[in-house]
Amino acid sequence: MTYRRPEDDGSGRAKRQKTSSSSDSSSQSKDMSEGGVPVDPSAYLQSSTGWSKLKTTPVNERAKKEEADDVKPNPYLTATKDKPGEAKPNPHLVQKNEPAETRPNPYLAHMKQEPKEPKYNPYLAHMDQQQDDGFGYSNGYGHGLKSGKMNGAPTGSTLATFPRHATTAAMASKAEDGPNNPFNGKPLSDQYFNILKTRRNLPVHAQRDEFLNMYHKTQILVFVGETGSGKTTQIPQFVLFDDLPHIQKKLVACTQPRRVAAMSVAERVANELDVTLGEEVGYSIRFEDVTSQKTVLKYMTDGMLLREAMNDNNLQRYSTIILDEAHERTLATDTLMGLLKEVALRRPDLKIVIMSATLDAQKFQSYFNDAPLLAVPGRTHPVEIFYTAEPERDYVEAALRTVLQIHATEPEGDILLFLTGEEEIEDACRKINLEADEMIREADAGPLKTLPLYGTLPPHQQQKIFEPAPKARKPDGRPGRKCIVATNIAETSLTIDGIVYVVDPGFSKQKVYNPRIRVESLLVSPISKASAQQRAGRAGRTRPGKCFRLYTEAAFKKELIEATYPEILRSNLASTVLDLKKLGIDDLVHFDLMDPPAPETLMRALEELNYLACLDDDGNLTVLGKLASEFPLDPALAVMLISSPEFYCSNEMLSLTALLSVPQIFVRPISQRKRADEMKASFAHPDGDHLTMLNVYHAFKGAEAQLNPKQWCHEHFLSLRALQSADNVRMQLKRIMEREEVELMSTPFEDKSYYTNIRRALVAGFFMQVAKREGNGKTYVTVKDNQNVLLHPSTVLAQESEWVVYNEFVLTTKNYIRTITSVKPEWLMDIAPTYYDISTFAKGTVKTELQRVADKIRRKEAMKGGKR
Amino acid sequence: MPTKTHKPTLSPKPQNDNTEEDLDDYMSMAIAEPVQKTFETSAQRRLRKQREAEARSRPPPAPETSPAEPEPLPPTSKGFKMLSALGYKAGSALGAKGNPNALLQPIGVEIKEDKGGIGHENEKKRKVREEWEKVEGVQKKMKADVGDYRVRVAKEREERRAEGMWWGAMKVLEGLEEGGVEDETRNKEDIEGVDPASMNDREKRPIKTVNLLFRPLIRDRVEKERERRMRYDLQQSLTRNSNYDDPEEDEQDKPAFGNEEEELEENDEEVEEYLTLEPAKRLARVLTELRAEWRYCFWCKHQYEDKQMNGCPGEDEDSHG
């Protein structure tokens, strides 16, 4: 129910990781100065009601320019600009793009060159085709054949003569052999030919003809390739040489569940094709688009494709869509599959390839109306699997023991240990390092380098896992090895060569959602058999390996489920329902999902969106709902942000939303807990944690802190990385607010209602996450769901608060609510009257208390009326 | 609300009076109707107490199982209505028709409480269960649930009563079989004041030949007699301290002390089996024997002349009022 902080579950979705690593500090300080400007309330009154009206206005010119200025120059795009002559501008494009430019397109935002060179906007490529009957995508086949020049391929390129959807592997091979690049006509480099050699050794290459034959015959194809088969890098290229998307000014899209994968694979494939990343091959992840007008192959997150589909329900820009890592069954992948099933009927020309790494391919096949299947064996070595004789009392301890034992006794080869979360991983790394040092001193063991790997780790630290293992200390000494301690991020997408030993305790952090108590949480849970197999497979990438499972064989057979539940069954679907609505899917009940969730989950989502006024009683998207769907946020946060001008504090709520969307900003090292708590206390606001976080942010943006942010954060026990990401997210959200004309304003700080306004604005989004104190005790009970909860010990809330809003429900044996701010019951009834309709409450203290407050309000009103 | 002056004269109120309501009410302006306090007579009071006691003694109805799991969304909830408006039919699944993967119930949430490895929890549970079963075997009868207390007490009382009547019935049967002694009073004397000498010839024959139905009676009597005799012998002999329980005394010693013959009855399987029956069943068997063989009704305390036992209201106790 909350927009969760990107915890370290490792399954980092695009939705969670909305940040890119760089930030533009000059524009941020500008934000801040704007934030302090007092606002004329009369002006506000007009606009606060105005947001509902401005949906159809075109993109705000001012915002567009500012966006362009804000964007850090992208090296790939600059490169494009430097040599515009290379690309042969399509006459149709130039002509048609001008009228199309006035259309609002959210994807324009990041294109730096766009204001200057509107004709190069690739995002509008499909628009002109839509307008131009007869020049359609549906029969582009013959068109490309007629004119080599017209199809965008360089003159003389072998591709110009290729019959679309009728090529063979031999033809493609010839084109690949050069001497010139078939896509940009440049001479191919030596490096290219080196890579080509290795590429042709990949298992998928042997089946290129088989793949092409099947691809020609069918609209939807299921492709199963074990990790190491080369499917992620090669299949899109196979498609590229046959589908010839540039002929039709379309693209081939390949989705990835993870941002990192989309980026790194795109880079790899750009190398393989000997093109510059961002030109023919690019990638698109949230807040970062590295593509250009020339792009024909685009790697992107599944969430990104879904967002594009919201504004282009038929995905007209694409001639082929490849869903990679479909077995991961992310929320976005599942939604996309449902959508593609429908789009395939509307667009017979669209080709779809579903790629999966595991053997549950039949499920995909039957879902896509018995689509044909092609399986390619992976290049893997045998992996010997070991089980423990007895169940382990402490899996972390057992894991550490196993790692050290491997280091002491097994021959050369790196170790991969799977643990559940950031804290556990960092702790394990420390302990392993300590023990290993001792082993080196006392037993003359080889050096051991321990490296953490989890989703929220900064990219440059993630890169460290690819560094080679340490060398032996002496020429004839025992070889060193590295030990990577990772979340399930290393289970599928990230491939680390050199791993020979896998230690699998059998757990991972998984999202769970219970619609009955409306709690979404990340819990440590047993993995599935499929996951365990996947983990074991990581040991056989380079040579025969060993997998140590820290459980018995009987437990493996009896206690592990066959396959992990897809995310859609374990999530709050409020965001998804909003997405589906935006995708033009109205029959939510019969929407053909591969694994339809329990009806109650959908009921809860509809209910929540209705209370948030995003859906009306008939389930139709409201104006507010449409606006909320523009924000890459949980609906509650989006609604809070959109309604914040009503409370004269949208600048502050913008900061707060950003802070709630990044990992924990407070750092609390075990060794310096007391000092860290003291530092936190210096920012504390007695009314709650949200206000405290805001104080931190304001201090961080202050002159003193900005002199040396790193030092300042270190001294104040704050996470520089989290604060910088918050800054970045704030900037992105601010752009959306400006585009959607949500007014930015602040209550003057001197005004005594400064904090009150913020607390009231908080209620506007989080009125469904409220708890009331029981009696005079420490326990609270959540409103309507009646769950007994305790305030998380980290709270700064000093006063005895009867009513609190919370950001997060922490599901453990003791239930905690975290990030809490005190509110008044009067506000609840005032701001969310439908939800706090007393007649809808079950008997209990909450109802009694609300009734009392309502009576009090009524008496007051009556007295006022009497005086008059 | 009763006025204060009334209070001291009131009989103690029933326990279930909700004092909370009284407390809540003290501010209300409503004037309560004067409550008619009935002054009960001692007879009424006794009757009431008796009724209350009866009510208390009655085992409470089985408690309903409390819902530990959160309940599903009711059809009255907003979400249910909204989904129904979109064409959802209660009880059906979402998605395409006939999708076997569709869920009807949300996936349960299980919270891991410790760092135990896969299978550790179940291993622990299994061990605990085994341990528990061992302990349970011993304590089962002692450690009955508190809620079962009344049920158990009531049952035990029933058993004790049936046991008492069984002894009585056995004596009647014995009397009838062993020489037409009819009345119970004679039987009582049998135990207390029987002349040991006259008893002896009866006891001489092996107990196993006695009718099984009242064999326990005879056995009991023999044991008592033996005890009495031993006590008497001890007092006479002075050679051996009765309180002295020599752990080293074994089977061989027994004949030396003159208690060799008892071995025989100790393993009278027939009787053992008979005794394992519930007292009520044992009683029923004896009573059937009395009726069938001796035309004697235990409840009427009368031996009828005719086989039909004309005049006896019925076979069971209830029909005798």
Short mmCIF file of C-alpha atoms in Angstrom, two decimals, chain A residues 258 333 443 599 622:
data_model
loop_
_atom_site.label_atom_id
_atom_site.label_comp_id
_atom_site.label_asym_id
_atom_site.label_seq_id
_atom_site.Cartn_x
_atom_site.Cartn_y
_atom_site.Cartn_z
CA ARG A 258 16.09 -4.58 -14.52
CA THR A 333 5.97 -8.25 -17.67
CA ALA A 443 46.78 -21.26 7.84
CA PRO A 599 -10.48 -11.28 -6.66
CA THR A 622 -11.35 10.34 -13.01
#
